[in-house]
Amino acid sequence: MANTLKFGNENWATKKDSILAYNDENANFKPLPFVTSRASTATRVNKAGLLETVASGVPRVDYLDNSKGSYLLEPASTNLITQSEAFGNSYWTKSNASIEGDASTAGSEQVVNGDFATDTGWTKQTGWTISGGGANYDFLSNVKYIRQTLLNGGIVSGNTYQINFEITSGTAYISINSNSGVLVSSNTYSVGSYSLSINASVSGSDLLIYGRNTQGTAFSIDNVSVKEVQGFASPSADTPLGALKLVEDTSTSTHKNRAINALSSATNYTMSVVAKKGERNWLSLNDVSASTVYFDLENGVVGSTVIGTPTYGIESLSDGWYRCWMNATTSASGHFGIYLAESDGVSSYTGDGTSGVYIFGAQLEQKSYATSYIKTSGSTVTRLAESCSQTPPDGVIGQTEGTMFIDVTGETQVDAARYITIGNIGDTTNRLIIYQYSNLINVFSGAGATFNITYNPPSGRLKMALAYSVGDYAFYVNGVQVFTNDNNAVPACSEVSLGMNEITSAILAPSIGYNDVGLYNTRLSNTELVTLTTI
Amino acid sequence: MKLNIAKYAFNSREQFQDKFDALHTVDEEGNSIPNFKFGVVQLGNIQLEAPTFDEEGEELTGEVLSVQWHVDVAWFEQEDHPYGWKSYNVNLSSEGMHGFAGLSYLQHKFDE
């Protein structure tokens, strides 16, 4: 069963616009490069299990749930979440929860005279005085601030900060702002020390503490401190400290972070988030139509509680991180939400003010499944589709007989997507195709007595081989003969391609990983086809 | 590989669909096959004004949507917009509300 072209099966060599075939016989790469095309950047899961951005044109060998790697071909997809990692941004609405960074990484102090030792460094509006080592609010007027310009450039949107202060008397009802917007919404604080971690959704040079008199009492505040902190270790090679923590407050309610206006009505979406257990082991994904799936981040499995009729899954990355996803069709416009959960099916509970889960990389796609992660920071972003092809030397593609073989894992839901094709650009006759349509595998021959045979494949990994010679075609999947055909012609082809239309060279990418691809210039025997395709 | 990015505002979704269909050929198996390489992203009736929410996430004012059907396209190996598309091209001076990963619209738009 000597192949004339072998591709993959743990042996990968990639560079921009090219990926090499491999020769088992001398254990080296063959000078038979596939020309690849993907105009945009994209991400993959690298060998270490980390999400990693790959430059435009560079083929992706992906190791998600696959230690040997697979060549990933995907159709275009758009992440409709405009802030996929900045969960503290105002794009995300926090309810009974906050987004925090790693307090242990606090940088230098940005507040001057935060201990109010002197009446300097702060601009005071009516109602505020500085004396006795504190700043005092008289509760006589509403929404009045003390303010100062911070050191080190102030607050930068997207960065995470630790804000500390102490209430030394009374009950404060305050909000904390930059001069461009809210950093910490209005809340009441009794006597005590407070440490708030916030992911800034606005930039601003100044810090403003607003006193309010609609709740609480007159109060004194002291030891105000602002320091930038880093995020937590993430499953990303690009932003290794890019993870944030979704932390519950002490209320008895749901504790959540939602993209409030992300979903349109009557639309099928797949929503996903990368998450790791913290003090809480569970989270749920929820959409406006109440479709809900619970995910067990301790054991990497989906919980038993599923509301509505979504499809869902959980995939393992590195170091306890999982990508959790849910697909559902909406019945109204509204939110996509990430909810903390106390246990399977319990998302409304009394929080302790400190527990939560780590989150990274949210994605929302108008697709029935999740594709590779697409980072966004302020706008929706599309990853473009990709394909690959080559015109090998004579003798590689069998002209009078031959066999095409692929070993793939992934989705099969892209109509007209080409798994593998041999053909000639512009030639509508000489072509032999394995492609996808209406969730069925199709096999088409354009030569002689044209045939198109459909097959309903099993789910999961597929090892498919199409053998051909004059009057003797056979197609095997996972060790089973699917069909034979006595077509008395064989197409004469010069090009082999994956994910590409054989006539126009338009990209028709499936959404799969190629574990292995092979061409033979002989029609393998049926026994050999069974051996080749048995999993 | 020559690549251009263009942004379009069509009068309606139907008008866009007609022009999109004209870029395809239906083969003998009934599959709609692109005539050449491109990547199309339908943004639809894009948001002109964002909704506003209170601190609890309840909507205060609704969003305002464009009446036009907006589409971003990455064209490969094309010297100009396809026939019938140029009239609907929107020439922005910013990257706009949608992008292709790692690619700048301003650096890849067609020369005017």
XYZ file of C-alpha atoms in Angstrom:
647
model
C 0.000 0.000 0.000
C 2.703 2.500 -0.899
C 1.249 5.927 -1.215
C 2.379 8.537 -3.699
C 1.422 11.419 -1.448
C 1.057 11.330 2.302
C 0.148 14.316 4.393
C -0.037 14.638 8.141
C -0.293 11.708 10.529
C 1.795 13.568 13.153
C 4.316 14.883 10.652
C 3.798 18.552 9.910
C 5.933 21.244 8.342
C 4.343 24.618 7.738
C 5.375 28.061 6.617
C 3.506 30.976 5.101
C 1.252 29.787 2.284
C 2.657 26.268 2.370
C 2.361 22.941 4.161
C 4.421 19.892 3.220
C 3.536 16.304 2.516
C 5.542 13.541 4.190
C 7.189 10.361 2.957
C 6.927 7.367 5.270
C 9.456 5.408 3.229
C 12.428 7.599 4.096
C 10.877 9.326 7.126
C 11.272 12.779 5.666
C 9.170 15.496 4.170
C 8.482 15.298 0.466
C 9.058 18.311 -1.764
C 5.334 18.285 -2.495
C 4.059 21.478 -0.871
C 0.383 22.266 -0.712
C -0.237 25.920 -1.472
C -2.476 27.241 1.277
C -4.659 30.308 1.365
C -6.065 32.217 4.309
C -5.844 35.949 3.998
C -6.629 36.735 7.622
C -4.977 35.797 10.861
C -6.564 32.963 12.829
C -6.033 31.046 16.031
C -5.280 27.454 16.841
C -4.624 25.362 19.914
C -0.881 24.745 19.936
C 0.935 21.653 21.157
C 1.019 23.067 24.699
C -2.761 23.412 24.677
C -2.625 27.204 24.424
C -4.648 29.394 22.108
C -2.264 31.034 19.681
C -2.656 33.510 16.842
C -1.270 32.343 13.519
C -0.268 34.893 10.883
C -2.158 35.335 7.630
C -1.453 32.547 5.184
C 0.219 30.241 7.700
C -1.506 26.851 7.868
C -2.814 25.823 11.264
C -1.902 22.519 12.818
C -4.350 22.288 15.691
C -3.973 20.187 18.839
C -7.410 20.635 20.414
C -8.256 17.225 21.873
C -5.627 15.764 19.529
C -2.037 15.133 20.638
C -0.927 14.308 17.075
C -2.269 17.501 15.560
C -4.556 18.010 12.590
C -4.492 20.449 9.706
C -7.410 22.748 10.415
C -9.571 24.044 7.568
C -12.524 26.233 8.477
C -15.051 28.391 6.670
C -15.205 32.076 7.438
C -16.775 33.010 10.734
C -17.420 36.225 12.640
C -17.155 36.771 16.377
C -20.121 39.030 17.108
C -18.874 39.810 20.621
C -16.981 43.086 20.292
C -15.008 42.719 23.538
C -14.031 39.077 23.643
C -11.523 39.351 26.492
C -12.177 42.705 28.231
C -14.997 41.444 30.434
C -14.828 44.571 32.548
C -15.639 46.751 29.554
C -19.036 48.417 29.602
C -19.977 46.189 26.655
C -20.490 43.594 29.397
C -23.107 44.253 32.052
C -22.222 42.860 35.462
C -25.093 41.980 37.768
C -24.366 41.009 41.374
C -20.826 40.261 40.287
C -17.563 41.987 39.426
C -14.617 41.399 37.163
C -11.293 41.226 38.955
C -7.603 40.976 38.150
C -4.789 39.443 40.203
C -4.282 41.683 43.261
C -0.896 40.089 43.961
C 0.559 41.817 40.895
C -0.245 45.370 42.033
C 1.988 48.058 40.559
C 2.985 51.458 41.911
C 0.640 53.808 43.744
C -1.233 56.210 41.461
C -2.900 58.320 44.171
C -1.111 61.206 45.876
C -2.065 62.007 49.486
C -4.478 59.094 49.641
C -4.188 59.138 53.441
C -5.397 62.776 53.542
C -2.527 63.722 55.852
C -2.846 67.257 54.512
C -5.537 69.150 52.664
C -3.640 68.986 49.387
C -3.802 67.100 46.114
C -7.600 66.848 45.986
C -10.207 69.104 44.408
C -13.261 69.244 46.654
C -16.815 70.077 45.661
C -19.428 71.385 48.069
C -20.048 68.975 50.913
C -16.475 67.668 51.177
C -13.763 68.642 53.668
C -10.365 67.182 54.380
C -9.385 67.195 58.033
C -8.393 64.869 60.836
C -6.592 62.533 58.439
C -9.632 61.791 56.312
C -12.002 63.160 53.694
C -15.420 63.901 55.132
C -18.751 64.080 53.306
C -21.502 66.065 55.058
C -24.499 64.357 53.392
C -26.192 67.697 52.740
C -25.855 67.722 48.954
C -26.047 64.951 46.383
C -23.546 63.730 43.767
C -20.531 65.798 44.820
C -16.959 64.671 44.363
C -13.401 64.844 45.552
C -11.045 64.551 42.631
C -7.377 64.335 41.653
C -5.237 63.635 38.623
C -3.687 60.196 38.995
C -0.016 59.362 38.520
C 1.290 57.106 35.739
C -1.180 58.294 33.116
C -4.345 57.575 35.041
C -6.836 54.885 34.129
C -6.517 53.023 30.821
C -9.541 51.249 29.406
C -9.067 47.503 29.357
C -6.516 47.504 32.155
C -7.286 46.137 35.585
C -6.907 48.120 38.801
C -7.028 47.477 42.511
C -8.907 50.275 44.289
C -8.578 50.281 48.067
C -10.177 52.608 50.606
C -11.331 52.659 54.189
C -14.586 54.026 55.594
C -13.692 55.297 59.045
C -17.112 56.603 60.108
C -20.718 56.565 58.912
C -22.138 54.637 55.969
C -20.882 55.816 52.609
C -22.997 55.720 49.478
C -20.452 56.412 46.753
C -19.494 55.757 43.172
C -15.939 55.855 41.872
C -15.346 57.309 38.432
C -12.638 58.388 36.066
C -13.261 61.691 34.338
C -14.612 59.667 31.383
C -17.059 57.387 33.112
C -17.961 55.004 35.892
C -15.346 52.666 37.334
C -17.352 51.421 40.320
C -21.111 51.903 40.371
C -22.875 53.442 43.359
C -22.844 51.222 46.406
C -23.056 51.509 50.183
C -20.062 50.841 52.414
C -20.187 50.697 56.209
C -17.151 51.240 58.423
C -14.340 48.977 57.275
C -11.617 48.451 54.680
C -12.458 47.686 51.071
C -10.456 46.332 48.163
C -12.136 46.457 44.771
C -10.623 44.980 41.632
C -12.005 46.493 38.458
C -11.352 46.001 34.780
C -11.641 49.570 33.470
C -14.199 50.139 30.753
C -13.156 53.769 30.242
C -9.879 55.658 30.206
C -9.326 58.846 32.157
C -6.598 60.911 33.774
C -8.550 61.716 36.949
C -10.108 59.786 39.823
C -13.432 61.061 41.192
C -15.176 59.787 44.312
C -18.814 60.862 44.304
C -20.671 61.181 47.585
C -24.435 60.691 47.436
C -27.111 61.439 50.003
C -29.964 59.228 48.806
C -28.696 56.319 50.891
C -26.320 55.958 53.837
C -25.161 58.741 56.128
C -22.430 61.331 56.445
C -19.119 59.486 56.317
C -15.354 59.753 56.345
C -13.087 57.987 53.873
C -9.356 57.348 54.231
C -6.400 55.493 52.694
C -7.563 55.742 49.096
C -5.285 53.785 46.782
C -5.306 52.930 43.070
C -2.813 50.454 41.605
C -2.786 48.708 38.274
C -2.836 44.910 38.468
C -2.394 42.204 35.860
C -4.900 39.602 34.829
C -4.549 35.958 35.798
C -2.684 33.277 33.869
C -4.683 32.509 30.747
C -4.720 29.659 28.213
C -3.340 32.031 25.585
C 0.160 32.238 24.155
C -0.675 35.764 22.960
C -1.914 37.205 26.262
C -0.592 34.881 28.975
C -1.925 37.147 31.751
C -5.168 37.950 29.988
C -7.644 36.010 32.097
C -10.001 37.760 34.485
C -12.106 36.494 37.342
C -15.883 36.721 37.500
C -16.583 37.183 41.214
C -19.954 36.970 42.951
C -21.142 39.604 45.424
C -22.957 38.807 48.653
C -26.504 39.107 47.342
C -28.956 36.252 46.996
C -29.541 36.307 43.288
C -27.923 35.338 40.014
C -24.318 36.506 39.591
C -23.599 37.152 35.956
C -21.834 39.025 33.186
C -23.913 39.617 30.077
C -23.527 40.986 26.574
C -26.890 42.643 26.863
C -27.762 43.409 23.272
C -25.803 40.732 21.444
C -28.557 38.479 20.099
C -31.204 39.038 17.434
C -34.496 37.226 17.437
C -35.103 33.986 15.520
C -31.425 33.427 14.881
C -29.276 30.394 15.485
C -26.147 31.186 17.487
C -23.287 29.328 19.039
C -21.913 31.069 22.112
C -18.745 30.003 23.841
C -16.406 31.042 26.616
C -13.094 29.720 27.874
C -13.250 29.162 31.624
C -11.419 27.618 34.561
C -12.705 26.798 37.995
C -11.906 29.159 40.851
C -13.596 28.859 44.191
C -16.697 28.013 42.160
C -16.638 24.899 39.991
C -19.676 25.623 37.852
C -20.831 28.183 35.339
C -23.712 28.315 32.936
C -24.285 29.869 29.541
C -27.669 31.423 29.040
C -29.380 33.268 26.211
C -32.298 35.642 26.013
C -34.644 32.765 25.227
C -33.620 31.049 28.497
C -31.702 28.270 26.801
C -29.218 27.299 29.493
C -26.427 24.772 29.862
C -24.420 24.149 33.051
C -20.735 23.265 32.830
C -18.701 21.426 35.470
C -15.248 23.047 35.407
C -13.934 20.653 38.033
C -14.437 17.559 35.905
C -14.654 19.054 32.424
C -18.132 17.768 31.688
C -21.539 19.219 30.920
C -23.996 19.142 33.803
C -27.267 17.286 33.732
C -29.342 20.461 33.802
C -30.166 21.713 30.325
C -32.969 24.200 29.799
C -34.546 24.489 26.372
C -33.225 22.468 23.446
C -29.700 23.680 22.884
C -26.780 21.598 21.699
C -23.584 22.014 23.682
C -20.106 20.806 24.440
C -16.991 21.300 26.543
C -13.443 20.968 25.222
C -10.241 20.728 27.242
C -7.398 23.194 26.728
C -4.425 23.383 29.103
C -4.044 23.694 32.875
C -7.675 23.154 33.800
C -9.102 25.520 31.182
C -12.114 24.472 29.150
C -13.972 25.922 26.205
C -17.680 25.716 26.972
C -20.198 26.223 24.156
C -23.914 26.180 23.563
C -25.947 26.397 20.350
C -29.544 27.562 20.345
C -32.057 29.503 18.297
C -33.382 32.654 19.894
C -37.029 33.605 20.194
C -36.308 37.241 21.071
C -33.503 39.765 20.860
C -31.369 40.282 23.912
C -28.477 38.963 25.921
C -25.824 36.280 25.928
C -24.856 35.637 29.533
C -22.137 33.960 31.555
C -23.521 32.978 34.966
C -21.726 31.721 38.032
C -23.376 28.645 39.481
C -23.267 27.126 42.931
C -23.884 23.653 41.560
C -25.506 21.875 38.626
C -28.695 23.799 37.878
C -28.289 26.368 40.674
C -27.392 29.830 39.424
C -29.366 31.861 41.981
C -27.711 31.657 45.373
C -26.209 33.731 48.172
C -22.703 34.751 47.187
C -19.783 35.171 49.566
C -18.276 38.238 47.891
C -15.005 36.584 46.922
C -15.666 33.347 45.036
C -15.824 33.013 41.287
C -14.408 31.436 38.135
C -11.697 32.567 35.729
C -12.846 33.498 32.234
C -11.180 34.261 28.918
C -12.202 34.486 25.278
C -15.938 34.787 24.667
C -17.306 34.150 21.208
C -20.686 34.417 19.508
C -21.161 33.042 15.988
C -24.122 32.636 13.672
C -23.265 29.004 13.175
C -24.524 25.711 14.492
C -21.155 24.915 16.079
C -18.173 26.746 17.562
C -15.192 27.449 15.350
C -11.703 28.448 16.416
C -11.413 31.452 18.725
C -11.460 34.930 17.152
C -10.169 37.747 19.372
C -12.010 41.072 19.301
C -11.394 44.407 20.994
C -13.957 46.990 19.943
C -15.514 45.637 16.768
C -16.792 42.375 15.366
C -14.065 40.413 13.586
C -14.161 37.820 10.809
C -11.678 35.046 10.245
C -11.561 34.257 6.535
C -11.886 30.756 5.101
C -8.952 28.756 3.855
C -8.123 25.949 1.487
C -5.065 24.256 0.056
C -4.061 22.628 -3.219
C -1.128 21.399 -5.235
C -0.267 20.222 -8.713
C 2.039 17.314 -7.987
C 4.484 15.719 -10.468
C 3.261 13.040 -12.861
C 2.614 9.741 -11.186
C 1.307 11.077 -7.885
C -2.348 11.254 -8.949
C -3.382 8.004 -10.565
C -4.576 8.689 -14.110
C -6.082 5.288 -14.914
C -6.562 4.033 -11.396
C -5.946 5.330 -7.916
C -7.164 5.883 -4.357
C -7.907 9.022 -2.346
C -7.798 8.778 1.445
C -8.608 11.222 4.250
C -8.798 10.865 8.024
C -10.749 13.796 9.464
C -12.358 15.007 12.660
C -14.838 17.811 13.034
C -18.093 19.214 11.801
C -19.752 18.263 8.533
C -22.296 21.026 8.263
C -20.962 23.266 5.506
C -22.900 22.726 2.283
C -20.790 22.113 -0.841
C -17.617 22.025 1.280
C -14.906 19.915 -0.322
C -13.186 17.310 1.830
C -10.834 16.314 -0.972
C -10.875 16.769 -4.706
C -8.826 15.813 -7.717
C -9.520 17.808 -10.860
C -8.283 20.524 -13.190
C -9.140 24.224 -12.893
C -11.862 25.084 -15.422
C -12.572 21.439 -16.258
C -16.136 20.389 -15.397
C -15.671 16.804 -16.551
C -12.460 15.417 -15.168
C -12.985 15.613 -11.416
C -13.545 13.306 -8.507
C -14.872 14.795 -5.304
C -15.748 13.888 -1.741
C -17.887 16.734 -0.464
C -20.602 17.679 2.008
C -24.206 18.588 1.333
C -27.248 18.628 3.630
C -25.297 16.834 6.349
C -24.507 14.021 3.936
C -21.222 12.898 2.464
C -21.415 13.082 -1.339
C -19.092 11.365 -3.791
C -19.125 12.724 -7.327
C -17.385 11.619 -10.489
C -17.598 13.866 -13.547
C -16.063 11.429 -16.009
C -17.940 8.862 -18.076
C -21.268 7.884 -16.570
C -21.374 10.726 -14.057
C -22.524 9.699 -10.631
C -23.235 11.438 -7.340
C -23.771 9.125 -4.390
C -24.825 10.307 -0.952
C -24.057 8.761 2.399
C -25.165 9.592 5.932
C -21.946 9.401 7.958
C -21.566 8.447 11.593
C -20.599 11.237 13.988
C -17.028 11.690 15.076
C -13.818 10.790 13.315
C -14.126 9.653 9.694
C -11.564 7.651 7.726
C -12.720 7.694 4.119
C -11.149 6.125 1.028
C -12.367 6.371 -2.557
C -10.752 3.845 -4.904
C -11.182 4.101 -8.657
C -10.320 2.280 -11.851
C -12.207 1.685 -15.064
C -15.472 -0.022 -14.173
C -14.462 -0.472 -10.536
C -15.127 2.297 -7.997
C -15.495 1.711 -4.267
C -15.970 3.988 -1.269
C -15.146 2.930 2.272
C -15.781 4.765 5.538
C -14.448 3.579 8.892
C -13.772 0.086 7.598
C -17.167 -0.370 5.944
C -17.917 -0.475 2.216
C -20.426 2.288 1.511
C -20.890 1.760 -2.226
C -19.390 0.415 -5.415
C -19.918 1.744 -8.931
C -19.063 0.380 -12.362
C -18.480 3.722 -14.065
C -16.320 2.874 -17.050
C -14.273 6.062 -17.106
C -11.580 7.542 -14.878
C -11.025 11.312 -14.701
C -7.604 12.511 -15.785
C -6.624 15.031 -13.106
C -3.585 17.155 -12.379
C -4.482 18.887 -9.122
C -5.390 17.730 -5.632
C -7.084 20.117 -3.234
C -8.674 20.303 0.202
C -11.493 22.776 0.864
C -11.423 24.204 -2.643
C -13.750 24.137 -5.624
C -12.003 22.102 -8.291
C -13.349 24.193 -11.186
C -13.194 27.797 -9.990
C -10.672 27.418 -7.129
C -13.166 29.242 -4.881
C -12.714 28.330 -1.237
C -15.281 25.784 -0.028
C -13.773 24.906 3.295
C -15.310 22.307 5.558
C -14.876 22.820 9.282
C -12.622 19.907 10.048
C -9.159 18.850 11.036
C -7.259 16.609 8.667
C -5.374 14.008 10.657
C -4.048 12.279 7.575
C -4.388 12.544 3.796
C -3.083 10.092 1.218
C -3.030 9.518 -2.517
C -2.196 6.221 -4.185
C -1.699 5.685 -7.906
C -3.190 2.230 -7.687
C -6.706 1.134 -6.877
C -6.204 -0.462 -3.490
C -7.902 -3.791 -3.014
C -11.073 -3.890 -0.998
C -9.193 -5.656 1.768
C -6.605 -2.898 1.797
C -9.387 -0.296 1.890
C -10.864 -1.937 4.958
C -7.470 -1.900 6.647
C -6.782 1.690 5.643
C -10.084 3.060 6.893
C -10.627 1.040 10.045
C -10.383 3.235 13.144
C -2.194 37.138 -3.368
C -3.957 40.395 -4.167
C -6.538 41.267 -1.548
C -8.950 44.162 -1.303
C -11.503 44.905 1.373
C -14.639 46.880 0.581
C -17.655 48.031 2.546
C -21.077 48.340 0.939
C -24.459 49.783 1.885
C -27.243 48.271 -0.236
C -30.773 49.577 -0.361
C -32.135 46.311 0.981
C -31.207 42.777 1.896
C -32.915 41.568 -1.266
C -30.836 43.856 -3.435
C -27.673 42.506 -1.847
C -28.860 38.922 -2.264
C -29.429 39.428 -5.994
C -25.917 40.757 -6.426
C -24.483 38.015 -4.232
C -26.263 35.306 -6.205
C -24.827 36.755 -9.418
C -21.359 35.889 -8.108
C -22.268 32.194 -8.035
C -23.036 29.433 -10.479
C -25.346 26.549 -9.675
C -23.627 23.357 -10.745
C -25.280 20.234 -12.110
C -25.663 18.849 -8.595
C -27.564 21.950 -7.531
C -24.744 23.414 -5.437
C -24.213 27.166 -5.534
C -20.514 27.598 -6.270
C -18.660 30.948 -6.065
C -17.260 32.020 -9.412
C -14.040 33.225 -7.775
C -12.545 33.775 -4.321
C -14.144 36.211 -1.925
C -15.351 36.395 1.643
C -18.653 38.116 2.410
C -19.851 39.252 5.836
C -23.387 40.578 6.140
C -23.546 43.202 8.863
C -27.179 43.908 8.047
C -28.995 46.929 9.394
C -26.110 48.207 11.453
C -26.489 50.076 14.693
C -26.299 53.842 14.325
C -27.044 54.629 17.963
C -26.453 52.209 20.802
C -29.159 51.471 23.345
C -28.624 52.804 26.834
C -29.027 50.797 30.018
C -29.249 51.515 33.711
C -26.891 49.979 36.228
C -29.078 46.894 36.469
C -28.876 46.328 32.744
C -32.434 47.405 31.994
C -32.785 49.195 28.682
C -33.467 52.926 28.924
C -33.456 53.847 25.229
C -33.529 51.540 22.261
C -30.946 51.215 19.525
C -31.305 53.053 16.221
C -30.610 50.920 13.146
C -29.632 51.848 9.617
C -32.282 51.183 6.981
C -29.565 50.059 4.556
C -28.146 46.541 4.360
C -24.428 46.704 5.118
C -21.925 44.171 3.838
C -18.133 43.839 4.170
C -16.274 41.849 1.524
C -12.719 40.581 1.096
C -12.073 40.279 -2.652
C -9.196 38.169 -3.953
C -7.366 38.829 -7.225
C -9.833 41.499 -8.348
C -8.803 44.799 -9.909
C -12.034 46.554 -8.997
C -15.450 46.000 -7.467
C -17.508 43.394 -9.347
C -20.023 44.706 -11.837
C -22.951 46.344 -10.057
C -21.279 46.644 -6.670
C -19.259 49.849 -6.958
C -22.289 52.140 -6.698
C -22.933 50.821 -3.215
C -19.358 51.083 -1.981
C -18.952 53.085 1.220
C -15.567 54.744 1.481
C -14.782 55.067 5.174
C -11.894 56.952 6.722
C -11.847 54.586 9.701
C -11.765 50.811 10.121
C -15.503 50.751 10.739
C -17.510 48.513 13.033
C -16.258 45.223 11.613
C -12.885 43.938 10.501
C -11.185 40.899 9.031
C -8.745 39.375 11.516
C -5.308 40.929 11.224
C -6.196 42.984 8.129
C -6.635 46.736 7.888
C -9.527 47.974 5.769
C -7.764 51.302 5.211
C -4.683 49.534 3.860
C -6.649 47.186 1.623
C -9.513 49.211 0.193
C -9.667 49.784 -3.544
C -7.995 52.923 -4.856
C -10.604 55.543 -5.634
